[in-house]
Amino acid sequence: MEKEEKNLRKDNIENINQNENSSIIDSNLLSEKIDILNKNIEDLNSDLLKKKILRSERIRLFRNRIEKDISNTHKFSLSNFISSLLPIIDNVERALHLFDKNDKNLTPIFCELENIFQSFLKFLEKFGIKVIDEFNVPFNPEMHQAMVTKPCNDNKKENYVISIMQKGYLINERLLRPALVVVSKFQP
Protein backbone atom coordinates (compact mmCIF):
# COMPACT_ATOMS: atom_id res chain seq x y z
CA MET A 1 0.00 0.00 0.00
CA GLU A 2 2.74 2.32 0.72
CA LYS A 3 4.15 1.66 -2.61
CA GLU A 4 0.87 2.43 -4.22
CA GLU A 5 0.61 5.62 -2.27
CA LYS A 6 4.06 6.62 -3.36
CA ASN A 7 3.18 5.88 -6.97
CA LEU A 8 -0.03 7.79 -6.60
CA ARG A 9 1.78 10.75 -5.09
CA LYS A 10 4.35 10.58 -7.81
CA ASP A 11 1.61 10.55 -10.43
CA ASN A 12 -0.13 13.44 -8.71
CA ILE A 13 3.08 15.43 -8.59
CA GLU A 14 3.67 14.75 -12.28
CA ASN A 15 0.11 15.74 -13.05
CA ILE A 16 0.48 18.91 -11.06
CA ASN A 17 3.75 19.71 -12.86
CA GLN A 18 2.12 19.04 -16.20
CA ASN A 19 -0.85 21.16 -15.24
CA GLU A 20 1.45 23.96 -14.16
CA ASN A 21 3.39 23.70 -17.44
CA SER A 22 0.16 23.49 -19.36
CA SER A 23 -1.18 26.41 -17.42
CA ILE A 24 1.95 28.44 -18.20
CA ILE A 25 1.61 27.53 -21.87
CA ASP A 26 -2.12 28.31 -21.79
CA SER A 27 -1.37 31.57 -20.01
CA ASN A 28 1.19 32.54 -22.68
CA LEU A 29 -1.21 31.54 -25.43
CA LEU A 30 -4.02 33.41 -23.79
CA SER A 31 -1.83 36.48 -23.39
CA GLU A 32 -0.93 36.34 -27.09
CA LYS A 33 -4.59 36.00 -28.04
CA ILE A 34 -5.47 38.94 -25.82
CA ASP A 35 -2.75 41.03 -27.45
CA ILE A 36 -4.03 40.08 -30.92
CA LEU A 37 -7.60 40.93 -29.93
CA ASN A 38 -6.50 44.26 -28.45
CA LYS A 39 -4.65 45.06 -31.66
CA ASN A 40 -7.77 44.16 -33.67
CA ILE A 41 -9.85 46.43 -31.45
CA GLU A 42 -7.38 49.29 -31.98
CA ASP A 43 -7.46 48.72 -35.76
CA LEU A 44 -11.25 48.67 -35.79
CA ASN A 45 -11.41 51.84 -33.70
CA SER A 46 -8.93 53.51 -36.04
CA ASP A 47 -10.97 52.46 -39.10
CA LEU A 48 -14.14 53.65 -37.42
CA LEU A 49 -12.56 57.03 -36.68
CA LYS A 50 -11.35 57.36 -40.29
CA LYS A 51 -14.81 56.52 -41.60
CA LYS A 52 -16.39 58.99 -39.20
CA ILE A 53 -14.01 61.75 -40.35
CA LEU A 54 -14.65 60.90 -44.01
CA ARG A 55 -18.41 60.89 -43.45
CA SER A 56 -18.32 64.25 -41.67
CA GLU A 57 -16.23 65.70 -44.54
CA ARG A 58 -18.77 64.41 -47.08
CA ILE A 59 -21.59 65.93 -45.06
CA ARG A 60 -19.73 69.26 -44.89
CA LEU A 61 -19.17 69.26 -48.67
CA PHE A 62 -22.80 68.32 -49.29
CA ARG A 63 -23.98 71.10 -46.97
CA ASN A 64 -21.73 73.63 -48.75
CA ARG A 65 -23.05 72.55 -52.16
CA ILE A 66 -26.66 72.81 -50.98
CA GLU A 67 -26.04 76.27 -49.47
CA LYS A 68 -24.45 77.41 -52.74
CA ASP A 69 -27.40 76.04 -54.74
CA ILE A 70 -29.86 77.81 -52.46
CA SER A 71 -27.89 81.06 -52.71
CA ASN A 72 -27.80 80.83 -56.52
CA THR A 73 -31.51 80.08 -56.58
CA HIS A 74 -32.17 83.24 -54.56
CA LYS A 75 -29.81 85.33 -56.68
CA PHE A 76 -31.00 84.18 -60.09
CA SER A 77 -34.64 83.24 -59.51
CA LEU A 78 -35.80 86.44 -61.21
CA SER A 79 -33.74 85.86 -64.37
CA ASN A 80 -36.64 84.62 -66.50
CA PHE A 81 -39.00 87.30 -65.21
CA ILE A 82 -36.50 90.10 -65.81
CA SER A 83 -35.65 88.71 -69.26
CA SER A 84 -39.31 88.96 -70.22
CA LEU A 85 -39.42 92.59 -68.97
CA LEU A 86 -36.37 93.71 -70.99
CA PRO A 87 -38.21 94.12 -74.33
CA ILE A 88 -40.79 96.33 -72.57
CA ILE A 89 -38.03 98.46 -71.06
CA ASP A 90 -36.33 98.69 -74.49
CA ASN A 91 -39.60 99.83 -76.10
CA VAL A 92 -40.20 102.49 -73.45
CA GLU A 93 -36.67 103.78 -74.00
CA ARG A 94 -37.10 103.82 -77.78
CA ALA A 95 -40.38 105.73 -77.36
CA LEU A 96 -38.58 108.32 -75.23
CA HIS A 97 -36.05 108.88 -78.01
CA LEU A 98 -38.82 109.42 -80.57
CA PHE A 99 -40.47 112.29 -78.68
CA ASP A 100 -39.97 115.86 -79.80
CA LYS A 101 -39.05 117.48 -76.51
CA ASN A 102 -39.96 120.94 -77.83
CA ASP A 103 -43.60 120.01 -78.47
CA LYS A 104 -45.54 121.42 -75.49
CA ASN A 105 -48.57 119.20 -76.17
CA LEU A 106 -46.48 116.02 -75.75
CA THR A 107 -44.53 117.18 -72.70
CA PRO A 108 -46.92 115.58 -70.11
CA ILE A 109 -46.79 112.24 -71.98
CA PHE A 110 -43.02 112.47 -72.26
CA CYS A 111 -42.71 113.20 -68.51
CA GLU A 112 -44.92 110.25 -67.58
CA LEU A 113 -43.07 107.93 -69.93
CA GLU A 114 -39.77 109.14 -68.45
CA ASN A 115 -41.13 108.39 -64.94
CA ILE A 116 -42.13 104.88 -66.02
CA PHE A 117 -38.69 104.32 -67.50
CA GLN A 118 -36.95 105.57 -64.33
CA SER A 119 -39.21 103.31 -62.22
CA PHE A 120 -38.12 100.33 -64.34
CA LEU A 121 -34.46 101.23 -63.83
CA LYS A 122 -34.92 101.55 -60.05
CA PHE A 123 -36.72 98.22 -60.01
CA LEU A 124 -33.85 96.56 -61.87
CA GLU A 125 -31.28 98.15 -59.56
CA LYS A 126 -33.19 96.98 -56.48
CA PHE A 127 -32.85 93.36 -57.59
CA GLY A 128 -29.15 93.49 -58.47
CA ILE A 129 -29.49 94.07 -62.21
CA LYS A 130 -26.87 96.28 -63.82
CA VAL A 131 -27.13 97.88 -67.24
CA ILE A 132 -24.35 97.37 -69.80
CA ASP A 133 -24.44 100.64 -71.73
CA GLU A 134 -20.88 101.96 -71.76
CA PHE A 135 -19.19 102.89 -74.99
CA ASN A 136 -15.60 103.91 -75.73
CA VAL A 137 -14.56 100.85 -73.73
CA PRO A 138 -12.68 97.80 -75.03
CA PHE A 139 -14.90 95.19 -76.65
CA ASN A 140 -15.54 92.34 -74.19
CA PRO A 141 -17.05 89.23 -75.83
CA GLU A 142 -18.34 88.10 -72.43
CA MET A 143 -20.60 91.17 -72.17
CA HIS A 144 -20.90 92.48 -75.74
CA GLN A 145 -22.19 91.04 -78.97
CA ALA A 146 -20.68 92.75 -81.99
CA MET A 147 -23.36 93.50 -84.57
CA VAL A 148 -21.39 95.81 -86.86
CA THR A 149 -17.76 96.82 -87.27
CA LYS A 150 -16.91 100.30 -88.46
CA PRO A 151 -13.56 101.64 -89.54
CA CYS A 152 -11.95 103.71 -86.82
CA ASN A 153 -10.49 107.11 -87.38
CA ASP A 154 -7.43 108.60 -85.76
CA ASN A 155 -8.99 109.37 -82.37
CA LYS A 156 -10.70 105.97 -81.90
CA LYS A 157 -8.87 102.82 -80.86
CA GLU A 158 -9.32 99.51 -82.60
CA ASN A 159 -11.64 96.89 -81.08
CA TYR A 160 -13.49 99.45 -78.92
CA VAL A 161 -17.24 99.80 -78.52
CA ILE A 162 -18.27 102.82 -80.62
CA SER A 163 -21.99 102.76 -79.88
CA ILE A 164 -24.70 100.63 -78.30
CA MET A 165 -27.55 99.32 -80.44
CA GLN A 166 -29.31 97.58 -77.54
CA LYS A 167 -28.36 97.67 -73.86
CA GLY A 168 -27.21 94.54 -72.10
CA TYR A 169 -27.91 93.46 -68.53
CA LEU A 170 -26.14 91.62 -65.72
CA ILE A 171 -27.93 89.98 -62.81
CA ASN A 172 -25.66 89.62 -59.77
CA GLU A 173 -22.58 89.81 -62.02
CA ARG A 174 -23.92 87.06 -64.34
CA LEU A 175 -24.80 87.95 -67.91
CA LEU A 176 -28.55 88.16 -68.47
CA ARG A 177 -28.40 89.65 -71.97
CA PRO A 178 -25.34 90.86 -73.90
CA ALA A 179 -25.22 94.42 -75.20
CA LEU A 180 -25.53 94.66 -78.99
CA VAL A 181 -22.71 96.96 -80.04
CA VAL A 182 -20.85 98.56 -82.92
CA VAL A 183 -17.12 97.86 -82.71
CA SER A 184 -14.25 99.87 -84.19
CA LYS A 185 -11.99 98.21 -86.72
CA PHE A 186 -8.63 99.48 -87.88
CA GLN A 187 -8.53 100.31 -91.57
CA PRO A 188 -5.14 101.05 -93.15
GROMACS .gro file of C-alpha atoms in nm:
model
  188
    1MET     CA    1   0.000   0.000   0.000
    2GLU     CA    2   0.274   0.232   0.072
    3LYS     CA    3   0.415   0.166  -0.261
    4GLU     CA    4   0.087   0.243  -0.422
    5GLU     CA    5   0.061   0.562  -0.227
    6LYS     CA    6   0.406   0.662  -0.336
    7ASN     CA    7   0.318   0.588  -0.697
    8LEU     CA    8  -0.003   0.779  -0.660
    9ARG     CA    9   0.178   1.075  -0.509
   10LYS     CA   10   0.435   1.058  -0.781
   11ASP     CA   11   0.161   1.055  -1.043
   12ASN     CA   12  -0.013   1.344  -0.871
   13ILE     CA   13   0.308   1.543  -0.859
   14GLU     CA   14   0.367   1.475  -1.228
   15ASN     CA   15   0.011   1.574  -1.305
   16ILE     CA   16   0.048   1.891  -1.106
   17ASN     CA   17   0.375   1.971  -1.286
   18GLN     CA   18   0.212   1.904  -1.620
   19ASN     CA   19  -0.085   2.116  -1.524
   20GLU     CA   20   0.145   2.396  -1.416
   21ASN     CA   21   0.339   2.370  -1.744
   22SER     CA   22   0.016   2.349  -1.936
   23SER     CA   23  -0.118   2.641  -1.742
   24ILE     CA   24   0.195   2.844  -1.820
   25ILE     CA   25   0.161   2.753  -2.187
   26ASP     CA   26  -0.212   2.831  -2.179
   27SER     CA   27  -0.137   3.157  -2.001
   28ASN     CA   28   0.119   3.254  -2.268
   29LEU     CA   29  -0.121   3.154  -2.543
   30LEU     CA   30  -0.402   3.341  -2.379
   31SER     CA   31  -0.183   3.648  -2.339
   32GLU     CA   32  -0.093   3.634  -2.709
   33LYS     CA   33  -0.459   3.600  -2.804
   34ILE     CA   34  -0.547   3.894  -2.582
   35ASP     CA   35  -0.275   4.103  -2.745
   36ILE     CA   36  -0.403   4.008  -3.092
   37LEU     CA   37  -0.760   4.093  -2.993
   38ASN     CA   38  -0.650   4.426  -2.845
   39LYS     CA   39  -0.465   4.506  -3.166
   40ASN     CA   40  -0.777   4.416  -3.367
   41ILE     CA   41  -0.985   4.643  -3.145
   42GLU     CA   42  -0.738   4.929  -3.198
   43ASP     CA   43  -0.746   4.872  -3.576
   44LEU     CA   44  -1.125   4.867  -3.579
   45ASN     CA   45  -1.141   5.184  -3.370
   46SER     CA   46  -0.893   5.351  -3.604
   47ASP     CA   47  -1.097   5.246  -3.910
   48LEU     CA   48  -1.414   5.365  -3.742
   49LEU     CA   49  -1.256   5.703  -3.668
   50LYS     CA   50  -1.135   5.736  -4.029
   51LYS     CA   51  -1.481   5.652  -4.160
   52LYS     CA   52  -1.639   5.899  -3.920
   53ILE     CA   53  -1.401   6.175  -4.035
   54LEU     CA   54  -1.465   6.090  -4.401
   55ARG     CA   55  -1.841   6.089  -4.345
   56SER     CA   56  -1.832   6.425  -4.167
   57GLU     CA   57  -1.623   6.570  -4.454
   58ARG     CA   58  -1.877   6.441  -4.708
   59ILE     CA   59  -2.159   6.593  -4.506
   60ARG     CA   60  -1.973   6.926  -4.489
   61LEU     CA   61  -1.917   6.926  -4.867
   62PHE     CA   62  -2.280   6.832  -4.929
   63ARG     CA   63  -2.398   7.110  -4.697
   64ASN     CA   64  -2.173   7.363  -4.875
   65ARG     CA   65  -2.305   7.255  -5.216
   66ILE     CA   66  -2.666   7.281  -5.098
   67GLU     CA   67  -2.604   7.627  -4.947
   68LYS     CA   68  -2.445   7.741  -5.274
   69ASP     CA   69  -2.740   7.604  -5.474
   70ILE     CA   70  -2.986   7.781  -5.246
   71SER     CA   71  -2.789   8.106  -5.271
   72ASN     CA   72  -2.780   8.083  -5.652
   73THR     CA   73  -3.151   8.008  -5.658
   74HIS     CA   74  -3.217   8.324  -5.456
   75LYS     CA   75  -2.981   8.533  -5.668
   76PHE     CA   76  -3.100   8.418  -6.009
   77SER     CA   77  -3.464   8.324  -5.951
   78LEU     CA   78  -3.580   8.644  -6.121
   79SER     CA   79  -3.374   8.586  -6.437
   80ASN     CA   80  -3.664   8.462  -6.650
   81PHE     CA   81  -3.900   8.730  -6.521
   82ILE     CA   82  -3.650   9.010  -6.581
   83SER     CA   83  -3.565   8.871  -6.926
   84SER     CA   84  -3.931   8.896  -7.022
   85LEU     CA   85  -3.942   9.259  -6.897
   86LEU     CA   86  -3.637   9.371  -7.099
   87PRO     CA   87  -3.821   9.412  -7.433
   88ILE     CA   88  -4.079   9.633  -7.257
   89ILE     CA   89  -3.803   9.846  -7.106
   90ASP     CA   90  -3.633   9.869  -7.449
   91ASN     CA   91  -3.960   9.983  -7.610
   92VAL     CA   92  -4.020  10.249  -7.345
   93GLU     CA   93  -3.667  10.378  -7.400
   94ARG     CA   94  -3.710  10.382  -7.778
   95ALA     CA   95  -4.038  10.573  -7.736
   96LEU     CA   96  -3.858  10.832  -7.523
   97HIS     CA   97  -3.605  10.888  -7.801
   98LEU     CA   98  -3.882  10.942  -8.057
   99PHE     CA   99  -4.047  11.229  -7.868
  100ASP     CA  100  -3.997  11.586  -7.980
  101LYS     CA  101  -3.905  11.748  -7.651
  102ASN     CA  102  -3.996  12.094  -7.783
  103ASP     CA  103  -4.360  12.001  -7.847
  104LYS     CA  104  -4.554  12.142  -7.549
  105ASN     CA  105  -4.857  11.920  -7.617
  106LEU     CA  106  -4.648  11.602  -7.575
  107THR     CA  107  -4.453  11.718  -7.270
  108PRO     CA  108  -4.692  11.558  -7.011
  109ILE     CA  109  -4.679  11.224  -7.198
  110PHE     CA  110  -4.302  11.247  -7.226
  111CYS     CA  111  -4.271  11.320  -6.851
  112GLU     CA  112  -4.492  11.025  -6.758
  113LEU     CA  113  -4.307  10.793  -6.993
  114GLU     CA  114  -3.977  10.914  -6.845
  115ASN     CA  115  -4.113  10.839  -6.494
  116ILE     CA  116  -4.213  10.488  -6.602
  117PHE     CA  117  -3.869  10.432  -6.750
  118GLN     CA  118  -3.695  10.557  -6.433
  119SER     CA  119  -3.921  10.331  -6.222
  120PHE     CA  120  -3.812  10.033  -6.434
  121LEU     CA  121  -3.446  10.123  -6.383
  122LYS     CA  122  -3.492  10.155  -6.005
  123PHE     CA  123  -3.672   9.822  -6.001
  124LEU     CA  124  -3.385   9.656  -6.187
  125GLU     CA  125  -3.128   9.815  -5.956
  126LYS     CA  126  -3.319   9.698  -5.648
  127PHE     CA  127  -3.285   9.336  -5.759
  128GLY     CA  128  -2.915   9.349  -5.847
  129ILE     CA  129  -2.949   9.407  -6.221
  130LYS     CA  130  -2.687   9.628  -6.382
  131VAL     CA  131  -2.713   9.788  -6.724
  132ILE     CA  132  -2.435   9.737  -6.980
  133ASP     CA  133  -2.444  10.064  -7.173
  134GLU     CA  134  -2.088  10.196  -7.176
  135PHE     CA  135  -1.919  10.289  -7.499
  136ASN     CA  136  -1.560  10.391  -7.573
  137VAL     CA  137  -1.456  10.085  -7.373
  138PRO     CA  138  -1.268   9.780  -7.503
  139PHE     CA  139  -1.490   9.519  -7.665
  140ASN     CA  140  -1.554   9.234  -7.419
  141PRO     CA  141  -1.705   8.923  -7.583
  142GLU     CA  142  -1.834   8.810  -7.243
  143MET     CA  143  -2.060   9.117  -7.217
  144HIS     CA  144  -2.090   9.248  -7.574
  145GLN     CA  145  -2.219   9.104  -7.897
  146ALA     CA  146  -2.068   9.275  -8.199
  147MET     CA  147  -2.336   9.350  -8.457
  148VAL     CA  148  -2.139   9.581  -8.686
  149THR     CA  149  -1.776   9.682  -8.727
  150LYS     CA  150  -1.691  10.030  -8.846
  151PRO     CA  151  -1.356  10.164  -8.954
  152CYS     CA  152  -1.195  10.371  -8.682
  153ASN     CA  153  -1.049  10.711  -8.738
  154ASP     CA  154  -0.743  10.860  -8.576
  155ASN     CA  155  -0.899  10.937  -8.237
  156LYS     CA  156  -1.070  10.597  -8.190
  157LYS     CA  157  -0.887  10.282  -8.086
  158GLU     CA  158  -0.932   9.951  -8.260
  159ASN     CA  159  -1.164   9.689  -8.108
  160TYR     CA  160  -1.349   9.945  -7.892
  161VAL     CA  161  -1.724   9.980  -7.852
  162ILE     CA  162  -1.827  10.282  -8.062
  163SER     CA  163  -2.199  10.276  -7.988
  164ILE     CA  164  -2.470  10.063  -7.830
  165MET     CA  165  -2.755   9.932  -8.044
  166GLN     CA  166  -2.931   9.758  -7.754
  167LYS     CA  167  -2.836   9.767  -7.386
  168GLY     CA  168  -2.721   9.454  -7.210
  169TYR     CA  169  -2.791   9.346  -6.853
  170LEU     CA  170  -2.614   9.162  -6.572
  171ILE     CA  171  -2.793   8.998  -6.281
  172ASN     CA  172  -2.566   8.962  -5.977
  173GLU     CA  173  -2.258   8.981  -6.202
  174ARG     CA  174  -2.392   8.706  -6.434
  175LEU     CA  175  -2.480   8.795  -6.791
  176LEU     CA  176  -2.855   8.816  -6.847
  177ARG     CA  177  -2.840   8.965  -7.197
  178PRO     CA  178  -2.534   9.086  -7.390
  179ALA     CA  179  -2.522   9.442  -7.520
  180LEU     CA  180  -2.553   9.466  -7.899
  181VAL     CA  181  -2.271   9.696  -8.004
  182VAL     CA  182  -2.085   9.856  -8.292
  183VAL     CA  183  -1.712   9.786  -8.271
  184SER     CA  184  -1.425   9.987  -8.419
  185LYS     CA  185  -1.199   9.821  -8.672
  186PHE     CA  186  -0.863   9.948  -8.788
  187GLN     CA  187  -0.853  10.031  -9.157
  188PRO     CA  188  -0.514  10.105  -9.315
   0.00000   0.00000   0.00000
